[in-house]
Short mmCIF file of C-alpha atoms in Angstrom, two decimals:
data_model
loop_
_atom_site.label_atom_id
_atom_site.label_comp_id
_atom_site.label_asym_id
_atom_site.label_seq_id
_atom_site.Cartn_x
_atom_site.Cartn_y
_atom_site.Cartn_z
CA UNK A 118 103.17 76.52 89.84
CA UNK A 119 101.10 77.87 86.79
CA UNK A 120 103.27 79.74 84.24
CA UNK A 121 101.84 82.31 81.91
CA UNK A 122 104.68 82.72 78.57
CA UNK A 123 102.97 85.95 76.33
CA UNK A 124 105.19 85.98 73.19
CA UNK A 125 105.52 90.19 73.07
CA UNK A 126 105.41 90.95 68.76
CA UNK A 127 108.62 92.77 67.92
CA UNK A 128 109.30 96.24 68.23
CA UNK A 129 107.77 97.95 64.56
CA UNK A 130 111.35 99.96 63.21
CA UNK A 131 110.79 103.52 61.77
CA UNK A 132 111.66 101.66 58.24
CA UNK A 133 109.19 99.32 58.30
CA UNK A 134 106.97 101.73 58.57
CA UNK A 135 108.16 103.99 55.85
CA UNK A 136 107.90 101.41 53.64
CA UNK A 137 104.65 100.87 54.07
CA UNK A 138 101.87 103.87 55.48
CA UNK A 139 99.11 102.03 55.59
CA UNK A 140 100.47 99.44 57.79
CA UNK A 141 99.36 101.29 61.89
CA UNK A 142 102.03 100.48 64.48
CA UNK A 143 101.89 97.13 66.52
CA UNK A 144 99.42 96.69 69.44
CA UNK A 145 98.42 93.93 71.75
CA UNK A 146 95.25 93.81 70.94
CA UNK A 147 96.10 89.95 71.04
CA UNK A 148 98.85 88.25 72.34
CA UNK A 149 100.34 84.37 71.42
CA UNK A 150 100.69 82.62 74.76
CA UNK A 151 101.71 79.70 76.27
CA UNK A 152 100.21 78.03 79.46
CA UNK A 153 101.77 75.92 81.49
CA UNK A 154 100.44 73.97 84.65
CA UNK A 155 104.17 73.41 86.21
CA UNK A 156 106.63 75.74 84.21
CA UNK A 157 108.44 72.67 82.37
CA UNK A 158 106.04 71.44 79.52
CA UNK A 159 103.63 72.78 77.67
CA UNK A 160 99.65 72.91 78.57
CA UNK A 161 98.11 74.81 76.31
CA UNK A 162 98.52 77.73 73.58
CA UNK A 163 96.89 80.32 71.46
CA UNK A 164 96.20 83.62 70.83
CA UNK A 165 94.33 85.95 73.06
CA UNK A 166 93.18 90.04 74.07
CA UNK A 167 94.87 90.78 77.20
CA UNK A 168 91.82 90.33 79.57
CA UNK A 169 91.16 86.98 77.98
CA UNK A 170 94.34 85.15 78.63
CA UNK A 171 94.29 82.23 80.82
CA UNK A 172 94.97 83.19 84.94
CA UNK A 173 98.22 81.61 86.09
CA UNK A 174 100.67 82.03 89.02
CA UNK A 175 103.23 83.76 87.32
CA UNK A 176 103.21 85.52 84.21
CA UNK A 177 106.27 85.65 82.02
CA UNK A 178 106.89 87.97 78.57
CA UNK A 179 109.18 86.55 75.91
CA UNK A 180 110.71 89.55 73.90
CA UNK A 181 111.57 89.11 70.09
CA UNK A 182 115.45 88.07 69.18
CA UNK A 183 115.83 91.50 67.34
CA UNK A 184 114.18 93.61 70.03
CA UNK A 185 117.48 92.51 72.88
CA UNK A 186 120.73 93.87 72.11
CA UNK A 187 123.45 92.51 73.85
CA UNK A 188 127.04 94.37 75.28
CA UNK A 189 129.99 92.60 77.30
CA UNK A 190 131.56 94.69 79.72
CA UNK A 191 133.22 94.84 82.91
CA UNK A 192 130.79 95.70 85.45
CA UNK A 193 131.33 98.57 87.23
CA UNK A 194 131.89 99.52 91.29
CA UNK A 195 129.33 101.93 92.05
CA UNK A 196 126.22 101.62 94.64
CA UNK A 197 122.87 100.57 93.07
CA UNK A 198 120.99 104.54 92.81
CA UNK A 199 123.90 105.15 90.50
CA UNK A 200 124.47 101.98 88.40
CA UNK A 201 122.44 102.56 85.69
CA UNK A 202 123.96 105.78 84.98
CA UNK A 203 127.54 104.05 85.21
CA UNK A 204 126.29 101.55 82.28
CA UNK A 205 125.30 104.50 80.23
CA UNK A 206 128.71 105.36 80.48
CA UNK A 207 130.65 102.97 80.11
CA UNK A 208 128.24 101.59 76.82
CA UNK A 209 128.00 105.45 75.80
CA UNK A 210 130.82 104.85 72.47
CA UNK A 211 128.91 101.45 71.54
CA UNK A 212 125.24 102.61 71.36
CA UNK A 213 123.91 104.29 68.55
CA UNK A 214 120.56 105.41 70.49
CA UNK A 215 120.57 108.50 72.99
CA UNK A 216 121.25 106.58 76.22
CA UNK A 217 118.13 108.10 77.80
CA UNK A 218 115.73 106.26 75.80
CA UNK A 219 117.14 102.66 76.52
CA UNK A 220 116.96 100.60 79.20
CA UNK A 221 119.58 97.98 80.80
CA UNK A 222 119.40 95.08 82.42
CA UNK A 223 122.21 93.22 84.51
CA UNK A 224 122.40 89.16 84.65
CA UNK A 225 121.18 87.14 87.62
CA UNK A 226 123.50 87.81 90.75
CA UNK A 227 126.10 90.14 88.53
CA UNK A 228 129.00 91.09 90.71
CA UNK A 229 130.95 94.32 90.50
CA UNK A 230 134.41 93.55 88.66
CA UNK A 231 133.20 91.06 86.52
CA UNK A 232 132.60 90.36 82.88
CA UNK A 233 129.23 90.53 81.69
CA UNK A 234 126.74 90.58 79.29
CA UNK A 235 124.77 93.63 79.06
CA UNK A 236 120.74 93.35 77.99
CA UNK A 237 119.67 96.72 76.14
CA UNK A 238 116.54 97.18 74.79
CA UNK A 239 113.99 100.76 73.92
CA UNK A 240 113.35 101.84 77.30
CA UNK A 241 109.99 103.89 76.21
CA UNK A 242 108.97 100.44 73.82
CA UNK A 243 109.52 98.44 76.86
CA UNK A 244 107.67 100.63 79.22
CA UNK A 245 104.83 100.87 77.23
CA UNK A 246 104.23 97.24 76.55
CA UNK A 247 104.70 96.57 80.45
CA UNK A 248 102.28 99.37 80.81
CA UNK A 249 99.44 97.97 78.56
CA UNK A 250 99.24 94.91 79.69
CA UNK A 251 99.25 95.78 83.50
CA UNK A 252 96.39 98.29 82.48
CA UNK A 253 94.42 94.87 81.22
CA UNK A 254 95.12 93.52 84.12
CA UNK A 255 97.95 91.36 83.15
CA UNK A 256 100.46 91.90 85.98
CA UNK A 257 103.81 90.49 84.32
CA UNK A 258 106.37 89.48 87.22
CA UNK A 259 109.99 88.98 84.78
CA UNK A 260 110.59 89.72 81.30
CA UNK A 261 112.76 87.61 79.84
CA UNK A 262 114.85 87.55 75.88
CA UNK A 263 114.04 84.62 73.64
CA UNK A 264 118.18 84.12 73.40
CA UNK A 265 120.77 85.00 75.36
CA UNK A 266 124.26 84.71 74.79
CA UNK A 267 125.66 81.16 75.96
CA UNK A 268 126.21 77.66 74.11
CA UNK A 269 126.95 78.38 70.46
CA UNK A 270 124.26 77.16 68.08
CA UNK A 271 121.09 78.92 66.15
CA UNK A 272 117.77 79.02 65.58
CA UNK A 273 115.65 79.59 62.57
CA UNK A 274 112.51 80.60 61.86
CA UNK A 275 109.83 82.31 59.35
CA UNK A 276 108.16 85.52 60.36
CA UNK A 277 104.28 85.14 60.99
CA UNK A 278 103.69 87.29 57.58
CA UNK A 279 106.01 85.43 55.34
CA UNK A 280 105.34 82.99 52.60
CA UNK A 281 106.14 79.20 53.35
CA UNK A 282 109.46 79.19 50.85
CA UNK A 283 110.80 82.47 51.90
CA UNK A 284 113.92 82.20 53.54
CA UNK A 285 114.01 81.74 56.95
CA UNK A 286 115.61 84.17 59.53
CA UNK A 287 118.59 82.46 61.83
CA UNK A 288 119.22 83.83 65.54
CA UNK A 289 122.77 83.06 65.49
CA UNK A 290 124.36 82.75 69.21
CA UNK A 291 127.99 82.76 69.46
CA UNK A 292 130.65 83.66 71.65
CA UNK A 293 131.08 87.54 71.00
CA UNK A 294 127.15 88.02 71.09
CA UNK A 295 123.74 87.22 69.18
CA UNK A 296 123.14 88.04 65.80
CA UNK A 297 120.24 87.33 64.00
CA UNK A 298 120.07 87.39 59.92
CA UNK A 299 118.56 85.95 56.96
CA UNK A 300 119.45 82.79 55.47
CA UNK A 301 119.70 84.06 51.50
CA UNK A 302 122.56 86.39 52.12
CA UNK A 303 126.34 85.37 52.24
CA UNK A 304 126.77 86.83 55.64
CA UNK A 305 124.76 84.39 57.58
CA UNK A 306 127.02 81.31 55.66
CA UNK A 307 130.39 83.62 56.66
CA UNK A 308 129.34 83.72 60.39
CA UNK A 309 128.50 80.11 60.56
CA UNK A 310 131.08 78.04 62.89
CA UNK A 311 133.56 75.92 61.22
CA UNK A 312 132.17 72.54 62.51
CA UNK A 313 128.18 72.99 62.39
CA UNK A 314 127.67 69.21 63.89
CA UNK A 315 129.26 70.19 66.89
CA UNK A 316 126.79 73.45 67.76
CA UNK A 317 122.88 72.86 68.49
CA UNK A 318 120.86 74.10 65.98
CA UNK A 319 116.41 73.63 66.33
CA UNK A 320 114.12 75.23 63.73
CA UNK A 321 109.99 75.96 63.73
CA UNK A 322 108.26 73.14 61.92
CA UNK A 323 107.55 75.54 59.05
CA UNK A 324 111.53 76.48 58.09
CA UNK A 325 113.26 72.91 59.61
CA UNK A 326 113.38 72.30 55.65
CA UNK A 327 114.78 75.06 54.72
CA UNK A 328 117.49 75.15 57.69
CA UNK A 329 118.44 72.18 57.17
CA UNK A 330 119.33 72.65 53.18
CA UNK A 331 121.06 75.90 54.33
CA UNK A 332 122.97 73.83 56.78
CA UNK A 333 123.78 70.70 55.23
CA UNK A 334 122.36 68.55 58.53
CA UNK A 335 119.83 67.83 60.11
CA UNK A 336 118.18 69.98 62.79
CA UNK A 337 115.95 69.92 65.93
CA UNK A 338 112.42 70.45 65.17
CA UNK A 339 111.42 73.19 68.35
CA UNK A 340 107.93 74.53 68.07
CA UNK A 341 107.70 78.25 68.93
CA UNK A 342 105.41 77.45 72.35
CA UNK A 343 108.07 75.58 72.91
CA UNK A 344 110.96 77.32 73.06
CA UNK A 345 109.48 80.77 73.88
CA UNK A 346 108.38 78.47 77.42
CA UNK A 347 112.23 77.18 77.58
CA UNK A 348 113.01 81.20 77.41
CA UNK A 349 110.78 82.19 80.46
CA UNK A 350 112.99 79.57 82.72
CA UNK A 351 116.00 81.52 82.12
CA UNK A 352 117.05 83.33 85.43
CA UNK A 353 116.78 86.58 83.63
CA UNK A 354 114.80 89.42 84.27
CA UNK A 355 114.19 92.82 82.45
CA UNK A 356 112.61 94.89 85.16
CA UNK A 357 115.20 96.49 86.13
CA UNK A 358 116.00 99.82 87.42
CA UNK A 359 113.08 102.36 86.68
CA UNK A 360 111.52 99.49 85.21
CA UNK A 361 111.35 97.38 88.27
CA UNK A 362 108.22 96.07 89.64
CA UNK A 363 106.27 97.55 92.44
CA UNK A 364 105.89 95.22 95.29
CA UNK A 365 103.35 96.58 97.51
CA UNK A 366 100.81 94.97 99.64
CA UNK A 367 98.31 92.20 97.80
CA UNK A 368 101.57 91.49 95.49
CA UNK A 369 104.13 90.94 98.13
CA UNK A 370 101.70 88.45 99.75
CA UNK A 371 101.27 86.71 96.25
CA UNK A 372 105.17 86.87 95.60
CA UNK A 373 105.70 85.15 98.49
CA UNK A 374 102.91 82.71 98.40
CA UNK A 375 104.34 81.82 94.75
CA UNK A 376 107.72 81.31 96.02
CA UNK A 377 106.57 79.06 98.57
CA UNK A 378 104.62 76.89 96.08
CA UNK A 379 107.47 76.72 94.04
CA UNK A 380 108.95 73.06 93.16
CA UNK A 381 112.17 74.07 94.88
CA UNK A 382 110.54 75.20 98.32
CA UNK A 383 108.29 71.38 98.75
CA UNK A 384 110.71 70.00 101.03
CA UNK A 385 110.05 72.69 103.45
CA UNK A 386 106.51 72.76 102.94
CA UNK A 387 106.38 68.96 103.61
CA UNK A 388 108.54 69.48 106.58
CA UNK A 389 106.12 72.51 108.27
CA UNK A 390 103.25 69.55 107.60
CA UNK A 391 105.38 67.11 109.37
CA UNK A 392 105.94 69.63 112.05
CA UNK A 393 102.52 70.67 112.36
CA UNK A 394 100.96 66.84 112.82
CA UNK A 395 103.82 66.36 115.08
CA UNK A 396 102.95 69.20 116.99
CA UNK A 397 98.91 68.47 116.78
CA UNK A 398 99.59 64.81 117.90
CA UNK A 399 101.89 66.04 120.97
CA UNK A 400 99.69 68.54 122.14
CA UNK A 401 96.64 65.30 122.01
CA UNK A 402 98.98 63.11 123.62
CA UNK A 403 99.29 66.23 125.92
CA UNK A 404 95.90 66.60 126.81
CA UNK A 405 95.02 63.14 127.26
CA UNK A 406 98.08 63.03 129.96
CA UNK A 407 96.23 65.81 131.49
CA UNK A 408 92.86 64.40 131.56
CA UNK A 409 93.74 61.33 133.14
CA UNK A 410 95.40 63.00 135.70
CA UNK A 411 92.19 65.02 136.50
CA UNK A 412 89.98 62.11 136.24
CA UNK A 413 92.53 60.26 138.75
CA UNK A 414 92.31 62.88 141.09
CA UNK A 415 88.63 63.49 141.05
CA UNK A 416 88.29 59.66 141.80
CA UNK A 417 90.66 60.13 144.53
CA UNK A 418 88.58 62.46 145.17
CA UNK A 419 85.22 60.64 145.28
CA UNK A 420 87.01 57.85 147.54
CA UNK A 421 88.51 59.76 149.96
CA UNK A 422 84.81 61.56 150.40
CA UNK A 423 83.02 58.11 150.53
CA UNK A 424 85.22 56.31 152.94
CA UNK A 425 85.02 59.72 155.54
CA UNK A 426 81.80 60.23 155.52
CA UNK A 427 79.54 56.20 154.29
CA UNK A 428 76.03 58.16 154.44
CA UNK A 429 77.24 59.83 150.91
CA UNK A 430 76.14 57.40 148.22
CA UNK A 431 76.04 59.80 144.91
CA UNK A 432 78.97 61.90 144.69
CA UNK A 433 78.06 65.06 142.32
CA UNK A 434 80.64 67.92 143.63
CA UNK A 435 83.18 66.09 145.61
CA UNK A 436 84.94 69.52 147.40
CA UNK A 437 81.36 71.06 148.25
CA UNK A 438 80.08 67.73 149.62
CA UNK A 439 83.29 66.99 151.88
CA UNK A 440 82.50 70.45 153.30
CA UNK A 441 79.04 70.44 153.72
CA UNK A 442 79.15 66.97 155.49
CA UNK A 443 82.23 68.74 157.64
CA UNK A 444 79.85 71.48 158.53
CA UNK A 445 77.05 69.35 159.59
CA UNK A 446 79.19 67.04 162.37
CA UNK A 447 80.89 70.02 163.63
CA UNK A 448 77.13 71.64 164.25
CA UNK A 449 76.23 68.45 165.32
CA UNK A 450 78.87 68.72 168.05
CA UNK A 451 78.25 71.67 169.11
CA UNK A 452 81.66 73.64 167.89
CA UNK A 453 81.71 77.22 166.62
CA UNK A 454 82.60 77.41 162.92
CA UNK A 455 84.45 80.41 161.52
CA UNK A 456 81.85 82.23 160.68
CA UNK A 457 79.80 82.07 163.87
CA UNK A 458 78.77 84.81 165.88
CA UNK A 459 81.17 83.53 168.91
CA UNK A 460 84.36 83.47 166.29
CA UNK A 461 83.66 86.83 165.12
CA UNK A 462 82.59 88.58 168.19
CA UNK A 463 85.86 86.43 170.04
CA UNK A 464 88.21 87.91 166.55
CA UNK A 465 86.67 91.57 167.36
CA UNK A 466 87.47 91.59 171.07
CA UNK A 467 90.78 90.13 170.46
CA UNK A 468 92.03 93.11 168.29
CA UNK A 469 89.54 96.11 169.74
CA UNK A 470 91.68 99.57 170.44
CA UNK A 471 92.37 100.25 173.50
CA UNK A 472 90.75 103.06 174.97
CA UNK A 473 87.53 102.12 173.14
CA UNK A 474 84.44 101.34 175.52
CA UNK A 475 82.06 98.48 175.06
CA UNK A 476 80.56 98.39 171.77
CA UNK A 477 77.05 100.20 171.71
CA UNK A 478 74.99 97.85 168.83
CA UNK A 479 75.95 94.86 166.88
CA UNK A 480 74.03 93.23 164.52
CA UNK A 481 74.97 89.30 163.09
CA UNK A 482 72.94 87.73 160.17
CA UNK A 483 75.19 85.08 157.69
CA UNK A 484 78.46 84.99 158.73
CA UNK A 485 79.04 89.11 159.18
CA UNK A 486 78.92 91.15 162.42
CA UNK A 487 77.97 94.81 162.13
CA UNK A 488 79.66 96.63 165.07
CA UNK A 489 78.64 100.70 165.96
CA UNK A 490 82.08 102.76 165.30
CA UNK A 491 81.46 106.60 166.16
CA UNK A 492 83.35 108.44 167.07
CA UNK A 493 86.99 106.22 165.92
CA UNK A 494 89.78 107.57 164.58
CA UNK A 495 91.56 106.90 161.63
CA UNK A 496 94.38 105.57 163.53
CA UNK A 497 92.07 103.25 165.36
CA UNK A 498 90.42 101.71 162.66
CA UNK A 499 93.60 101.44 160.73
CA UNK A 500 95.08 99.31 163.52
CA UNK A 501 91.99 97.41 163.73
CA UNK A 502 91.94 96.53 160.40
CA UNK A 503 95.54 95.80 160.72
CA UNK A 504 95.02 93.26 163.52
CA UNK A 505 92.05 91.48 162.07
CA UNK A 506 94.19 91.14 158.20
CA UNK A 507 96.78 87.98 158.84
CA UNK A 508 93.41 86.36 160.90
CA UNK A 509 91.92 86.51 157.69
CA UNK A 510 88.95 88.72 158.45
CA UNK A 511 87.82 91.57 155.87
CA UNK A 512 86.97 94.33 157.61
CA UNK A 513 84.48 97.13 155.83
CA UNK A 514 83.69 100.73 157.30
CA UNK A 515 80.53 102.49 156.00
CA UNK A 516 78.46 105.19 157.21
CA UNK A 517 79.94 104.36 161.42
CA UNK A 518 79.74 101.11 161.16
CA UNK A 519 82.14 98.61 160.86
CA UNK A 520 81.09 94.84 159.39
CA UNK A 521 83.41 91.78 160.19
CA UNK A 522 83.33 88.92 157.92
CA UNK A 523 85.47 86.00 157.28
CA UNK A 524 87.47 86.13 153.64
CA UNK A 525 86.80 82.99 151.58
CA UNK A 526 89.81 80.32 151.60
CA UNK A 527 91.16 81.95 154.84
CA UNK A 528 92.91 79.47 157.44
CA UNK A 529 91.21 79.11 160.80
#
């Protein structure tokens, strides 16, 4: 499955900006991404507008180290429409932001009672980059931090603005939380773990020099793409909460055709194929069964036809033939069939009502007899219908007149 990574640029502080007027706030006019045709190594990378990015399966954004605060609590017992205002609560005394304009986000499968780590983050900041890019048609299905709290180590790396010796910054992960700091202070050195060679610590190409002077080891050269894709297989997820995607229609369908494309769902797609040929291959093996039993029985058929009756030498309808040739001895010796004018004039007299005289006009042409009826009742051509039924005669009354014919199929 295709994996879009956008790196999001960090959130632009209210200092930063005093410092400097001239300097507008941050945009996404262009974004640095990383493509990836399976979601474990890198493809391709680069920077790109919004509507030019490359069209993946999934689309992933990376936020900054500094733009994901982090909180442990104990996760409180209250239903889902009122968690998020139980956070705010319980993380009221640490934040220094009105709770209204942040956002929180709960690990993957969190439990009520539990100890956690808490994701906060500037709910309008947030909003508004989740906003522009959907507006460009970037649909973003998780955001994800570049760190979260976990194995103790570090990170370090130069800002895109800074000059090739500046110092570099260090995303310092450790047990009580992430911090992240510059390398030329003294608080960065006083945070650092007692035994460095026993924590992992990777570096950008550009400040792997410098990190590993301020260290006193070496360090694990990470490339940005690459660590920013390492980040979007974390099981975490942003949207949260009022910030939660909206799976309607077209993207429900696409949710679910990604998740069965996934790498983890292939032995169930190879076992619907398997199921599907084994079900194609029975239902041939089916159908051939079936066809040789018709083609058995229509040469049964054919031989049973040719052994009654020798003058039939081509065999075209084997049913029709049988009863044409059946037809043509029993006119030949001089018996009634059932749709003769002795059968059905014999079938009328049998069931005529009593009380009835002799019938005053009949009429026979192909098998029906046309008998005069005036003056009947209801009750008498009720019973005579009822008579004539088991024989298997159809019996039809229309302007005092009453036809007799034999029903098709009907024993003799």
């Amino acid at each position: 499955m295709a994996v879009l990574v956008l790196q999001i640029p960090p959130r632009q502080r209210l200092a930063s900006r005093a410092a400097d007027e001239s300097v507008p706030p941050r945009s996404l006019a262009e974004l640095d991404y990383v493509f990836s045709p399976d979601g474990l190594a890198v493809g391709s990378s680069g920077r790109a507008a919004p509507a030019l990015l490359p069209r993946a399966d999934s689309v992933v954004a990376v936020l900054a180290d500094a733009d994901v605060a982090w909180q442990r609590i104990t996760l409180p017992k209250a239903p889902p429409a009122r968690l998020r205002a139980a956070l705010a609560g319980m993380l009221e005394e640490a934040l220094l932001d009105d709770e209204d304009a942040l956002h929180f986000a709960l690990p993957p499968q969190a439990a009520s009672g539990s100890e956690a780590w808490i994701a906060v983050v500037h709910r309008g900041w947030l909003a508004g980059v989740v906003a522009e890019l959907e507006a460009a048609g970037v649909v973003v299905d998780r955001v994800v931090p570049a760190a979260v709290p976990g194995t103790p180590g570090g990170h370090f790396c130069l800002p895109a603005d800074a000059d090739a010796d500046a110092a570099p910054w260090l995303t310092l992960v450790r047990e009580d939380g992430i911090t992240r700091l510059r390398t030329d202070g003294t608080l960065a050195r006083a945070l650092l773990p007692a035994d460095p060679a026993a924590q992992r610590w990777t570096a950008t190409p550009a400040a792997a020099a410098a990190a590993e002077r301020f260290l006193g080891q070496p360090v694990e050269v990470f490339a940005e793409a690459g660590r920013v894709l390492d980040a979007a297989r974390s099981p975490w997820n942003l949207r949260q909460f009022e910030l939660a995607p909206r799976r309607r229609g077209l993207r429900v369908l696409r949710e679910l055709m990604q998740r069965l494309m996934s790498p983890e769902w292939r032995p169930v797609r190879w076992g619907a194929l398997a199921l599907v040929v084994v079900q194609v291959v029975g239902l041939n093996a089916l159908a051939w069964q079936q066809r040789r039993a018709i083609d058995e029985r229509q040469a049964q058929l054919t031989t049973t036809l040719q052994q009654s009756f020798p003058g039939v030498r081509a065999v075209v309808d084997a049913p029709l033939q049988m009863r044409r040739e059946a037809e043509r001895l029993r006119a030949a010796a001089g018996r009634a069939g059932d749709g003769d004018l002795e059968v059905l004039l014999g079938a009328a007299a049998a069931a005529w009502p009593e009380g009835q005289g002799p019938v005053q006009t009949l009429r026979y042409e192909s098998g029906r007899l046309t008998l005069a009826a005036d003056g009947w009742s209801e009750p008498e051509i009720a019973g005579f219908r009822a008579r004539l039924g088991p024989a298997g005669y159809a019996v039809e009354l229309a302007d005092g007149r009453i036809t007799l014919t034999r029903r098709a199929g009907a024993a003799a």
